[in-house]
Structures are given as structure tokens and as C-alpha cells.
CSV table of C-alpha atoms in Angstrom, one decimal:
chain,number,residue,atom,x,y,z
O,1,UNK,CA,10.1,24.4,6.2
O,2,UNK,CA,12.4,25.6,3.4
O,3,UNK,CA,15.9,24.2,3.4
O,4,UNK,CA,18.8,26.0,1.6
O,5,UNK,CA,21.5,24.0,-0.2
O,6,UNK,CA,24.3,23.2,0.1
O,7,UNK,CA,23.4,22.2,3.7
O,8,UNK,CA,26.1,21.2,6.2
O,9,UNK,CA,25.3,18.4,8.7
O,10,UNK,CA,27.3,17.5,11.8
O,11,UNK,CA,30.1,15.0,12.2
O,12,UNK,CA,30.6,11.8,14.2
O,13,UNK,CA,28.9,11.2,17.5
O,14,UNK,CA,30.0,7.6,18.6
O,15,UNK,CA,33.7,8.0,18.0
O,16,UNK,CA,33.6,11.4,19.7
O,17,UNK,CA,31.8,10.0,22.7
O,18,UNK,CA,34.5,7.4,23.0
O,19,UNK,CA,37.1,10.1,23.3
O,20,UNK,CA,35.2,11.5,26.2
O,21,UNK,CA,34.9,8.3,28.2
O,22,UNK,CA,32.2,6.2,26.6
O,23,UNK,CA,33.3,2.5,26.7
O,24,UNK,CA,30.1,0.7,25.6
O,25,UNK,CA,29.3,-0.8,28.9
O,26,UNK,CA,25.8,0.6,28.7
O,27,UNK,CA,23.9,1.9,25.7
O,28,UNK,CA,25.2,5.2,24.3
O,29,UNK,CA,21.8,6.9,24.9
O,30,UNK,CA,21.9,6.0,28.6
O,31,UNK,CA,25.5,7.1,28.9
O,32,UNK,CA,24.8,10.4,27.2
O,33,UNK,CA,21.9,11.2,29.5
O,34,UNK,CA,24.3,10.5,32.5
O,35,UNK,CA,27.1,12.6,30.9
O,36,UNK,CA,25.2,15.4,29.1
O,37,UNK,CA,28.2,17.6,29.1
O,38,UNK,CA,29.9,15.3,26.6
O,39,UNK,CA,27.3,15.6,23.8
O,40,UNK,CA,26.8,19.3,24.4
O,41,UNK,CA,30.6,19.8,24.0
O,42,UNK,CA,30.7,17.7,20.8
O,43,UNK,CA,27.7,19.4,19.2
O,44,UNK,CA,28.7,23.0,20.2
O,45,UNK,CA,32.0,22.3,18.5
O,46,UNK,CA,30.2,21.2,15.3
O,47,UNK,CA,28.0,24.3,15.3
O,48,UNK,CA,31.0,26.6,15.9
O,49,UNK,CA,32.7,24.8,13.0
O,50,UNK,CA,29.8,25.4,10.5
O,51,UNK,CA,27.2,22.6,11.1
O,52,UNK,CA,23.7,23.9,10.2
O,53,UNK,CA,22.0,20.7,11.3
O,54,UNK,CA,22.7,18.7,14.5
O,55,UNK,CA,21.6,15.0,14.7
O,56,UNK,CA,19.9,14.4,18.0
O,57,UNK,CA,21.8,11.7,20.0
O,58,UNK,CA,19.0,9.2,19.6
O,59,UNK,CA,20.6,6.8,17.1
O,60,UNK,CA,19.7,3.7,19.2
O,61,UNK,CA,16.7,5.1,21.0
O,62,UNK,CA,14.1,2.9,19.4
O,63,UNK,CA,12.1,0.6,21.6
O,64,UNK,CA,13.7,-2.6,20.4
O,65,UNK,CA,17.3,-1.4,20.9
O,66,UNK,CA,16.5,0.1,24.3
O,67,UNK,CA,14.9,-3.1,25.5
O,68,UNK,CA,18.1,-5.0,24.5
O,69,UNK,CA,19.8,-2.9,27.1
O,70,UNK,CA,17.1,-3.5,29.7
O,71,UNK,CA,15.4,-0.1,29.3
O,72,UNK,CA,11.6,-0.6,29.1
O,73,UNK,CA,8.7,1.9,28.6
O,74,UNK,CA,11.1,4.9,28.2
O,75,UNK,CA,11.2,5.4,24.5
O,76,UNK,CA,9.4,8.7,24.2
O,77,UNK,CA,11.0,10.0,27.4
O,78,UNK,CA,14.5,9.1,26.2
O,79,UNK,CA,14.0,10.8,22.8
O,80,UNK,CA,12.6,14.0,24.3
O,81,UNK,CA,15.4,14.3,26.8
O,82,UNK,CA,18.2,13.5,24.3
O,83,UNK,CA,16.7,15.9,21.8
O,84,UNK,CA,16.7,18.6,24.5
O,85,UNK,CA,20.5,18.2,24.8
O,86,UNK,CA,20.9,19.1,21.2
O,87,UNK,CA,18.7,22.1,21.6
O,88,UNK,CA,20.9,23.2,24.4
O,89,UNK,CA,24.0,22.6,22.3
O,90,UNK,CA,22.7,24.4,19.3
O,91,UNK,CA,21.7,27.6,21.1
O,92,UNK,CA,19.3,28.4,18.2
O,93,UNK,CA,22.2,28.4,15.7
O,94,UNK,CA,21.4,25.1,14.0
O,95,UNK,CA,18.4,22.9,13.1
O,96,UNK,CA,17.8,19.7,15.0
O,97,UNK,CA,17.3,16.5,13.0
O,98,UNK,CA,15.5,13.7,14.9
O,99,UNK,CA,17.9,10.8,14.4
O,100,UNK,CA,16.4,7.4,13.7
O,101,UNK,CA,18.5,4.3,13.0
O,102,UNK,CA,18.0,0.5,12.3
O,103,UNK,CA,16.2,-1.8,14.6
O,104,UNK,CA,18.4,-4.7,13.5
O,105,UNK,CA,15.3,-6.8,12.9
O,106,UNK,CA,14.3,-8.7,9.8
O,107,UNK,CA,10.9,-9.3,8.5
O,108,UNK,CA,9.1,-12.6,9.0
O,109,UNK,CA,9.3,-15.3,7.7
O,110,UNK,CA,13.1,-14.8,7.4
O,111,UNK,CA,13.2,-12.7,10.6
O,112,UNK,CA,11.1,-12.3,13.7
O,113,UNK,CA,9.0,-9.2,13.2
O,114,UNK,CA,6.1,-8.1,11.0
O,115,UNK,CA,6.1,-4.9,9.1
O,116,UNK,CA,3.5,-3.4,11.3
O,117,UNK,CA,5.6,-4.1,14.4
O,118,UNK,CA,8.4,-2.1,12.7
O,119,UNK,CA,6.1,0.8,12.0
O,120,UNK,CA,4.9,0.7,15.7
O,121,UNK,CA,8.5,0.7,17.0
O,122,UNK,CA,9.5,3.7,14.9
O,123,UNK,CA,6.2,5.5,15.6
O,124,UNK,CA,7.0,5.6,19.3
O,125,UNK,CA,10.4,7.1,18.6
O,126,UNK,CA,9.2,9.6,16.0
O,127,UNK,CA,6.4,10.7,18.4
O,128,UNK,CA,9.0,11.5,21.1
O,129,UNK,CA,11.2,13.4,18.7
O,130,UNK,CA,8.2,15.4,17.3
O,131,UNK,CA,7.1,16.3,20.8
O,132,UNK,CA,10.6,17.5,21.4
O,133,UNK,CA,10.2,20.0,18.6
O,134,UNK,CA,12.8,18.7,16.1
O,135,UNK,CA,13.0,20.6,12.9
O,136,UNK,CA,13.4,17.6,10.6
O,137,UNK,CA,14.0,13.9,10.7
O,138,UNK,CA,16.9,11.8,9.5
O,139,UNK,CA,16.6,8.1,9.1
O,140,UNK,CA,20.2,7.0,8.9
O,141,UNK,CA,22.6,4.1,8.5
O,142,UNK,CA,19.8,2.0,7.0
O,143,UNK,CA,20.6,-1.6,6.0
O,144,UNK,CA,17.2,-2.9,5.0
O,145,UNK,CA,14.4,-1.3,2.9
O,146,UNK,CA,11.8,-2.6,5.4
O,147,UNK,CA,13.3,-0.6,8.2
O,148,UNK,CA,13.6,2.5,6.1
O,149,UNK,CA,10.0,2.3,4.7
O,150,UNK,CA,8.6,1.6,8.2
O,151,UNK,CA,10.5,4.6,9.6
O,152,UNK,CA,9.2,6.9,6.8
O,153,UNK,CA,5.6,5.8,7.4
O,154,UNK,CA,6.0,6.3,11.1
O,155,UNK,CA,7.4,9.8,10.8
O,156,UNK,CA,4.7,10.7,8.3
O,157,UNK,CA,2.1,9.5,10.8
O,158,UNK,CA,3.2,12.1,13.4
O,159,UNK,CA,4.8,14.9,11.4
O,160,UNK,CA,4.9,16.8,8.2
O,161,UNK,CA,8.5,17.9,8.6
O,162,UNK,CA,11.2,17.1,6.1
O,163,UNK,CA,12.6,13.6,6.0
O,164,UNK,CA,16.1,12.6,5.0
O,165,UNK,CA,17.2,9.0,4.5
O,166,UNK,CA,20.7,7.6,4.2
O,167,UNK,CA,21.8,4.0,3.7
O,168,UNK,CA,25.1,2.3,4.3
O,169,UNK,CA,26.4,0.0,1.6
O,170,UNK,CA,29.4,-1.9,0.3
O,171,UNK,CA,31.6,-1.1,-2.7
O,172,UNK,CA,29.0,-2.6,-5.0
O,173,UNK,CA,26.2,-0.4,-3.7
O,174,UNK,CA,24.6,-3.3,-1.8
O,175,UNK,CA,23.2,-3.1,1.7
O,176,UNK,CA,23.6,-5.9,4.2
O,177,UNK,CA,20.3,-7.3,3.1
O,178,UNK,CA,21.4,-7.6,-0.5
O,179,UNK,CA,19.4,-4.7,-1.9
O,180,UNK,CA,20.9,-2.1,-4.2
O,181,UNK,CA,20.8,1.4,-2.8
O,182,UNK,CA,19.4,2.6,-6.2
O,183,UNK,CA,16.3,0.5,-5.5
O,184,UNK,CA,16.0,2.1,-2.0
O,185,UNK,CA,16.2,5.5,-3.6
O,186,UNK,CA,13.5,4.7,-6.2
O,187,UNK,CA,11.1,3.3,-3.5
O,188,UNK,CA,11.7,6.0,-0.9
O,189,UNK,CA,11.6,9.1,-3.1
O,190,UNK,CA,8.3,7.7,-4.4
O,191,UNK,CA,7.1,7.9,-0.8
O,192,UNK,CA,7.9,11.6,-0.7
O,193,UNK,CA,11.2,11.8,1.2
O,194,UNK,CA,13.1,15.1,0.8
O,195,UNK,CA,16.6,13.9,0.3
O,196,UNK,CA,18.4,10.6,0.0
O,197,UNK,CA,22.0,9.5,0.3
O,198,UNK,CA,24.8,7.5,2.0
O,199,UNK,CA,26.5,7.5,5.3
O,200,UNK,CA,29.1,5.4,7.2
O,201,UNK,CA,31.0,2.3,5.9
O,202,UNK,CA,33.3,4.2,3.5
O,203,UNK,CA,35.3,7.4,3.1
O,204,UNK,CA,34.7,10.0,0.4
O,205,UNK,CA,36.7,8.2,-2.3
O,206,UNK,CA,34.8,4.9,-1.9
O,207,UNK,CA,31.4,6.7,-1.6
O,208,UNK,CA,31.7,8.9,-4.7
O,209,UNK,CA,31.1,6.0,-7.3
O,210,UNK,CA,27.9,5.0,-5.5
O,211,UNK,CA,26.7,8.6,-5.4
O,212,UNK,CA,27.2,8.8,-9.2
O,213,UNK,CA,25.1,5.7,-9.6
O,214,UNK,CA,22.3,7.2,-7.4
O,215,UNK,CA,22.3,10.3,-9.6
O,216,UNK,CA,20.9,8.2,-12.5
O,217,UNK,CA,17.7,7.7,-10.5
O,218,UNK,CA,17.6,10.7,-8.1
O,219,UNK,CA,14.7,13.2,-8.2
O,220,UNK,CA,15.6,14.5,-4.8
O,221,UNK,CA,18.8,16.1,-3.5
O,222,UNK,CA,21.6,13.6,-2.6
O,223,UNK,CA,23.3,13.4,0.8
O,224,UNK,CA,27.0,12.4,1.5
O,225,UNK,CA,28.0,11.7,5.1
O,226,UNK,CA,31.2,9.6,4.7
O,227,UNK,CA,33.6,8.3,7.4
O,228,UNK,CA,37.0,9.9,7.8
O,229,UNK,CA,38.4,7.3,5.4
O,230,UNK,CA,38.4,3.5,5.7
O,231,UNK,CA,39.1,2.4,9.3
O,232,UNK,CA,42.3,0.7,10.2
O,233,UNK,CA,42.4,-1.6,13.2
O,234,UNK,CA,45.2,-0.6,15.6
O,235,UNK,CA,45.5,-2.4,19.0
O,236,UNK,CA,42.0,-3.7,18.6
O,237,UNK,CA,40.5,-0.2,17.9
O,238,UNK,CA,39.2,1.4,14.7
O,239,UNK,CA,41.4,4.3,13.6
O,240,UNK,CA,40.4,6.8,11.0
O,241,UNK,CA,43.3,8.7,9.3
O,242,UNK,CA,41.6,10.8,6.7
O,243,UNK,CA,42.7,14.4,7.3
O,244,UNK,CA,40.2,17.3,7.0
O,245,UNK,CA,42.0,18.4,3.8
O,246,UNK,CA,41.7,14.9,2.3
O,247,UNK,CA,38.1,14.6,3.5
O,248,UNK,CA,37.0,17.6,1.3
O,249,UNK,CA,39.2,17.0,-1.7
O,250,UNK,CA,36.3,15.4,-3.7
O,251,UNK,CA,33.7,18.0,-2.8
O,252,UNK,CA,33.7,19.5,-6.3
O,253,UNK,CA,33.0,16.1,-7.8
O,254,UNK,CA,30.2,15.4,-5.3
O,255,UNK,CA,28.6,18.8,-6.1
O,256,UNK,CA,28.6,17.9,-9.8
O,257,UNK,CA,27.1,14.5,-8.9
O,258,UNK,CA,24.0,16.2,-7.3
O,259,UNK,CA,25.0,16.1,-3.7
O,260,UNK,CA,23.5,19.0,-1.8
O,261,UNK,CA,23.8,17.8,1.8
O,262,UNK,CA,27.2,17.2,3.4
O,263,UNK,CA,28.4,15.9,6.7
O,264,UNK,CA,30.7,13.4,8.4
O,265,UNK,CA,30.3,10.0,10.0
O,266,UNK,CA,32.6,7.8,12.0
O,267,UNK,CA,36.0,9.4,12.7
O,268,UNK,CA,35.1,12.9,11.7
O,269,UNK,CA,35.6,15.8,14.0
O,270,UNK,CA,34.9,19.5,14.2
O,271,UNK,CA,38.0,20.1,12.1
O,272,UNK,CA,36.4,18.0,9.3
O,273,UNK,CA,33.2,20.1,9.5
O,274,UNK,CA,35.2,23.3,9.4
O,275,UNK,CA,36.9,22.0,6.2
O,276,UNK,CA,33.5,21.3,4.7
O,277,UNK,CA,32.3,24.8,5.6
O,278,UNK,CA,35.3,26.3,3.8
O,279,UNK,CA,35.1,24.0,0.8
O,280,UNK,CA,31.4,24.8,0.3
O,281,UNK,CA,31.7,28.5,0.8
O,282,UNK,CA,30.1,30.1,-2.3
O,283,UNK,CA,29.5,26.7,-3.9
O,284,UNK,CA,26.5,25.9,-6.1
O,285,UNK,CA,24.6,22.6,-6.2
O,286,UNK,CA,24.0,20.7,-9.4
O,287,UNK,CA,20.3,19.7,-9.5
O,288,UNK,CA,19.4,16.0,-9.8
O,289,UNK,CA,19.4,14.7,-13.4
O,290,UNK,CA,17.8,11.3,-13.6
O,291,UNK,CA,18.3,9.4,-16.8
O,292,UNK,CA,15.0,7.6,-16.9
O,293,UNK,CA,12.4,10.4,-16.8
O,294,UNK,CA,10.4,8.8,-19.6
O,295,UNK,CA,10.0,5.5,-17.7
O,296,UNK,CA,7.9,4.2,-14.9
O,297,UNK,CA,10.2,4.1,-11.9
O,298,UNK,CA,9.3,0.7,-10.5
O,299,UNK,CA,11.5,-1.3,-8.1
O,300,UNK,CA,11.7,-4.5,-6.2
O,301,UNK,CA,13.3,-4.6,-2.8
O,302,UNK,CA,16.6,-5.4,-4.5
O,303,UNK,CA,16.7,-3.5,-7.8
O,304,UNK,CA,15.2,-0.6,-9.7
O,305,UNK,CA,13.3,-1.3,-12.9
O,306,UNK,CA,12.6,1.7,-15.2
O,307,UNK,CA,9.7,0.4,-17.3
O,308,UNK,CA,8.1,1.7,-20.5
O,309,UNK,CA,4.9,3.6,-19.7
O,310,UNK,CA,3.0,1.2,-22.0
O,311,UNK,CA,4.3,-2.0,-20.3
O,312,UNK,CA,1.9,-4.9,-20.6
O,313,UNK,CA,1.7,-8.5,-19.3
O,314,UNK,CA,-0.2,-11.6,-20.3
O,315,UNK,CA,-0.6,-13.5,-17.0
O,316,UNK,CA,-2.2,-12.5,-13.7
O,317,UNK,CA,-1.5,-14.7,-10.7
O,318,UNK,CA,-4.3,-14.9,-8.0
O,319,UNK,CA,-2.6,-14.8,-4.7
O,320,UNK,CA,-3.9,-17.3,-2.2
O,321,UNK,CA,-2.5,-18.7,1.0
O,322,UNK,CA,-0.5,-21.4,-0.9
O,323,UNK,CA,0.8,-19.0,-3.7
O,324,UNK,CA,4.4,-19.9,-3.3
O,325,UNK,CA,4.6,-22.2,-6.3
O,326,UNK,CA,2.6,-19.8,-8.4
O,327,UNK,CA,4.9,-16.9,-7.6
O,328,UNK,CA,8.0,-19.0,-8.4
O,329,UNK,CA,6.5,-20.0,-11.7
O,330,UNK,CA,5.7,-16.4,-12.5
O,331,UNK,CA,9.4,-15.5,-12.5
O,332,UNK,CA,9.9,-17.9,-15.5
O,333,UNK,CA,7.5,-16.2,-17.9
O,334,UNK,CA,8.5,-13.7,-20.6
O,335,UNK,CA,6.3,-11.0,-19.0
O,336,UNK,CA,8.4,-8.0,-17.9
O,337,UNK,CA,6.1,-7.6,-14.9
O,338,UNK,CA,4.8,-10.0,-12.3
O,339,UNK,CA,1.1,-9.2,-12.1
O,340,UNK,CA,-0.8,-10.6,-9.0
O,341,UNK,CA,-4.5,-10.3,-8.2
O,342,UNK,CA,-5.4,-9.7,-4.5
O,343,UNK,CA,-9.1,-10.4,-3.7
O,344,UNK,CA,-8.9,-11.1,0.1
O,345,UNK,CA,-6.7,-10.9,3.2
O,346,UNK,CA,-5.1,-14.3,2.4
O,347,UNK,CA,-3.7,-12.7,-0.7
O,348,UNK,CA,-2.2,-9.8,1.3
O,349,UNK,CA,-0.7,-12.3,3.7
O,350,UNK,CA,0.7,-14.4,0.9
O,351,UNK,CA,2.4,-11.3,-0.5
O,352,UNK,CA,3.9,-10.5,2.9
O,353,UNK,CA,5.1,-14.1,3.3
O,354,UNK,CA,6.4,-14.9,-0.2
O,355,UNK,CA,7.6,-11.5,-1.6
O,356,UNK,CA,11.2,-12.6,-1.1
O,357,UNK,CA,10.6,-14.7,-4.2
O,358,UNK,CA,9.8,-11.7,-6.4
O,359,UNK,CA,12.5,-10.7,-8.8
O,360,UNK,CA,10.5,-8.8,-11.3
O,361,UNK,CA,8.6,-5.5,-11.0
O,362,UNK,CA,5.3,-6.1,-9.3
O,363,UNK,CA,1.8,-5.0,-10.5
O,364,UNK,CA,-1.0,-5.4,-8.1
O,365,UNK,CA,-4.5,-6.0,-9.5
O,366,UNK,CA,-7.1,-5.2,-6.9
O,367,UNK,CA,-10.6,-3.6,-6.7
O,368,UNK,CA,-10.7,-3.1,-3.0
O,369,UNK,CA,-9.0,0.0,-1.6
O,370,UNK,CA,-8.5,-1.4,1.9
O,371,UNK,CA,-6.8,-4.5,0.5
O,372,UNK,CA,-4.7,-2.5,-1.9
O,373,UNK,CA,-3.3,-0.3,0.9
O,374,UNK,CA,-2.6,-3.3,3.0
O,375,UNK,CA,-0.7,-4.9,0.1
O,376,UNK,CA,1.3,-1.7,-0.5
O,377,UNK,CA,2.3,-1.6,3.2
O,378,UNK,CA,3.7,-5.1,3.2
O,379,UNK,CA,5.4,-5.0,-0.2
O,380,UNK,CA,9.0,-3.7,0.1
O,381,UNK,CA,9.2,-2.3,-3.3
O,382,UNK,CA,7.5,0.2,-5.6
O,383,UNK,CA,4.5,-1.4,-7.4
O,384,UNK,CA,2.3,-0.7,-10.4
O,385,UNK,CA,-1.5,-0.8,-10.2
O,386,UNK,CA,-4.1,-2.2,-12.5
O,387,UNK,CA,-7.8,-2.3,-11.6
O,388,UNK,CA,-11.0,-0.3,-11.3
O,389,UNK,CA,-10.5,1.8,-8.2
O,390,UNK,CA,-11.3,5.5,-8.7
O,391,UNK,CA,-8.7,8.3,-8.7
O,392,UNK,CA,-9.8,9.6,-5.4
O,393,UNK,CA,-8.7,6.3,-3.8
O,394,UNK,CA,-5.5,5.8,-5.8
O,395,UNK,CA,-4.0,9.3,-5.5
O,396,UNK,CA,-3.4,9.2,-1.7
O,397,UNK,CA,-1.8,5.7,-2.2
O,398,UNK,CA,0.5,7.2,-4.9
O,399,UNK,CA,1.6,9.9,-2.5
O,400,UNK,CA,2.0,7.7,0.5
O,401,UNK,CA,3.5,4.5,-1.0
O,402,UNK,CA,4.7,5.6,-4.5
O,403,UNK,CA,2.1,3.5,-6.3
O,404,UNK,CA,2.5,3.8,-10.0
O,405,UNK,CA,-0.8,4.1,-12.0
């Protein structure tokens, strides 16, 4: 599917549902199915105001979140039914983006889930959205790279439609897990996503500096979906006071920064979307202009590392079940890259268990295609490769995981 830019997304869902009676006593997805007229009214208002893409009201409709609310074995059903409400609201005048959000889980050993469990959770949701006929997927409000990577792999396992990803971050560009959003961009665009950006947490003024940082690494269009300003707590409730006129004041700066996809998050209304439509009328988008096109775009989970194409190292660490000390020692060498050899499944498990120690770009040395793919799945960064596997094995792994060869 061909997308045309600038592209206008929708506005807030949660804060608009609250205006229509949602109190949080049950999960938003259950309440929406019980009060379908609320979401249809919200989304019709957005389409009337200029939204070209509606997010399906499936933000928390992954298995883990639904089960926290006592809803079991209903994931695909919920996603199909909720997506159908957006279809009714759009009336064929807007695309539907299957909306996927964080599980709230952290990877073992620091958390309680494996990476494959995350992929399975997201695959169920993505399958429901794909069967509902959504036009694209948006993986939004991401806080950890593991969630985002798992969601991308899940979507790609059931669909070839466009995938957008947006993270939420603080004023330093860091997510709740401590990763820089520039690292997330490098990793995910290597996996073939179609656009990347930011949503929630901040208003346009606070978001713009981080979008400028992203442009240094972006090779895909950028997305801006800010809140209606920074929330103020009044009588125990979050109040957003950024007017539609204030909301769009920085649109020219965002366009010059490479933003091609615009929308609104918490506190925004149909009036904010109408202001976006007017501000973008006749506007042209500045293409991405990364600064490091002559470098290898490697990244750990936390930081990007543009490397010389002829980067070398002197030490290769063999990963075994007790590789923790070896990995720690590897951080202290002068090598610009941490090279690890994986010869068996213990090595893959060691990478999964101890990758939180890795603060340098990773190079995986491996001569077994199955082991290499397993290592690439569990590693939450963008790795280099060294070894003797043929191009026919490596190319699909480059496309799927962003492997650098």
C-alpha cells in the first residue's frame, strides 16, 4: 500500500472516552464494546476534522493486559470487534491502523517473560487485527525495545502491511527502560518498519528537540503525535491546556525536521486535528537526512553506535552458560566492538540472560544459521556478523533483524 505524506493521524482516545463516561472501573476495551456509540462518535469527529488514519481502539487488547482484567481467551475476538467499530466510524473515508501497545512486561532475568512469550502475545493480537482487515499497523507508546521488536516480528509473521512505531520518552530522549529513542530507531528501521517517531508524554514544544535528534539517524519518515501540552493536575485529574492554535505552532519546524506523519495524543480533540489539517494544507515534507550514511548503523538496546565500515576487533569471547564474567571483562578491552562466538544453544541462552551487561556494539561470530537467527531474536540491539555462512542465509536475516554484514 502506498502512503502519501504529510499524513494526518487521529487524536486522543482515552481522554475523549473519559468525557463520555469511561471511569476506569473496567478495561477501556471492554467498556468500548459495551458503549460502541462513544468511540464511533469520537472517531467520526476525527475523520470529519481531517484524520486520514484512525487507530483501532485496541490499545490494551493484548492477551497479557486483557487477562489482568479477567478477560481470557478473547484476544482475537476483542481485536476484530473493536477494529470493526473503527470501520463503522470511518465510513471508508480513512485508513484503519491496528493499534498495538506495551504489555508492561520486562524480559527475564530482570522481568518475568521470555522474548518468545512477548512475540506470542503480540502475534495473537496482530492476527486478530489482520483478520479484521486493518490497512496498516501502529505499535505505539513503546517503553522498551523488547516490546517493540517483539511486536514488529509478530506483525510481520501475519501481515505485509505498513508498520509504524512510536516511543514515549523523557526530556532526555530516554524511555522508561533507560534506552535512548535514537537506538530504538536504528534497531527498528533495520527491521524494515515504515515510519518511526514519538507519542505521548510531552507537548509539541518538548517533543521537537527529540525529533531533531532522531533525524540524525532516520532513514524512514518521522512521526509526531504529541499531547495537548504538558498535563497539569487539577482536582486530582490531568488537564491539558494547549489550544489547537498552540498545538500547530511548531508544524513548520517539525516539517523541516523530517516529520511526515502528524497526530495528537492525550488531551487532543477534533479541534486539534482540524488545526493540523489547516496547518498542513499544501505543506511539503523534508525527506530524512541522516548524518551517518557512511557508517555501519549498529546499536545496543540503549544507544546507537555508527561504526566505520572497516571496524575490527582483536578478541572473540566464546559464550557459554557461565559467560557472565567473560562478558563483563569484554567491556574493559580497547576493542570498539564486543565480539562473541556462539557454537551451541547454551551460547544463545547466555546472550539472552546476560545481554544487559553489553554496553558496546555486538558482533556475533557463528557458523550455524539456526543458532544465528536464535541469537538475533533474543538480542535487543542491532548486531554485526562475522563468520562463514553464505549470502543466501544471511540476507533474510539482514531483512528481518537488521543484521549488519
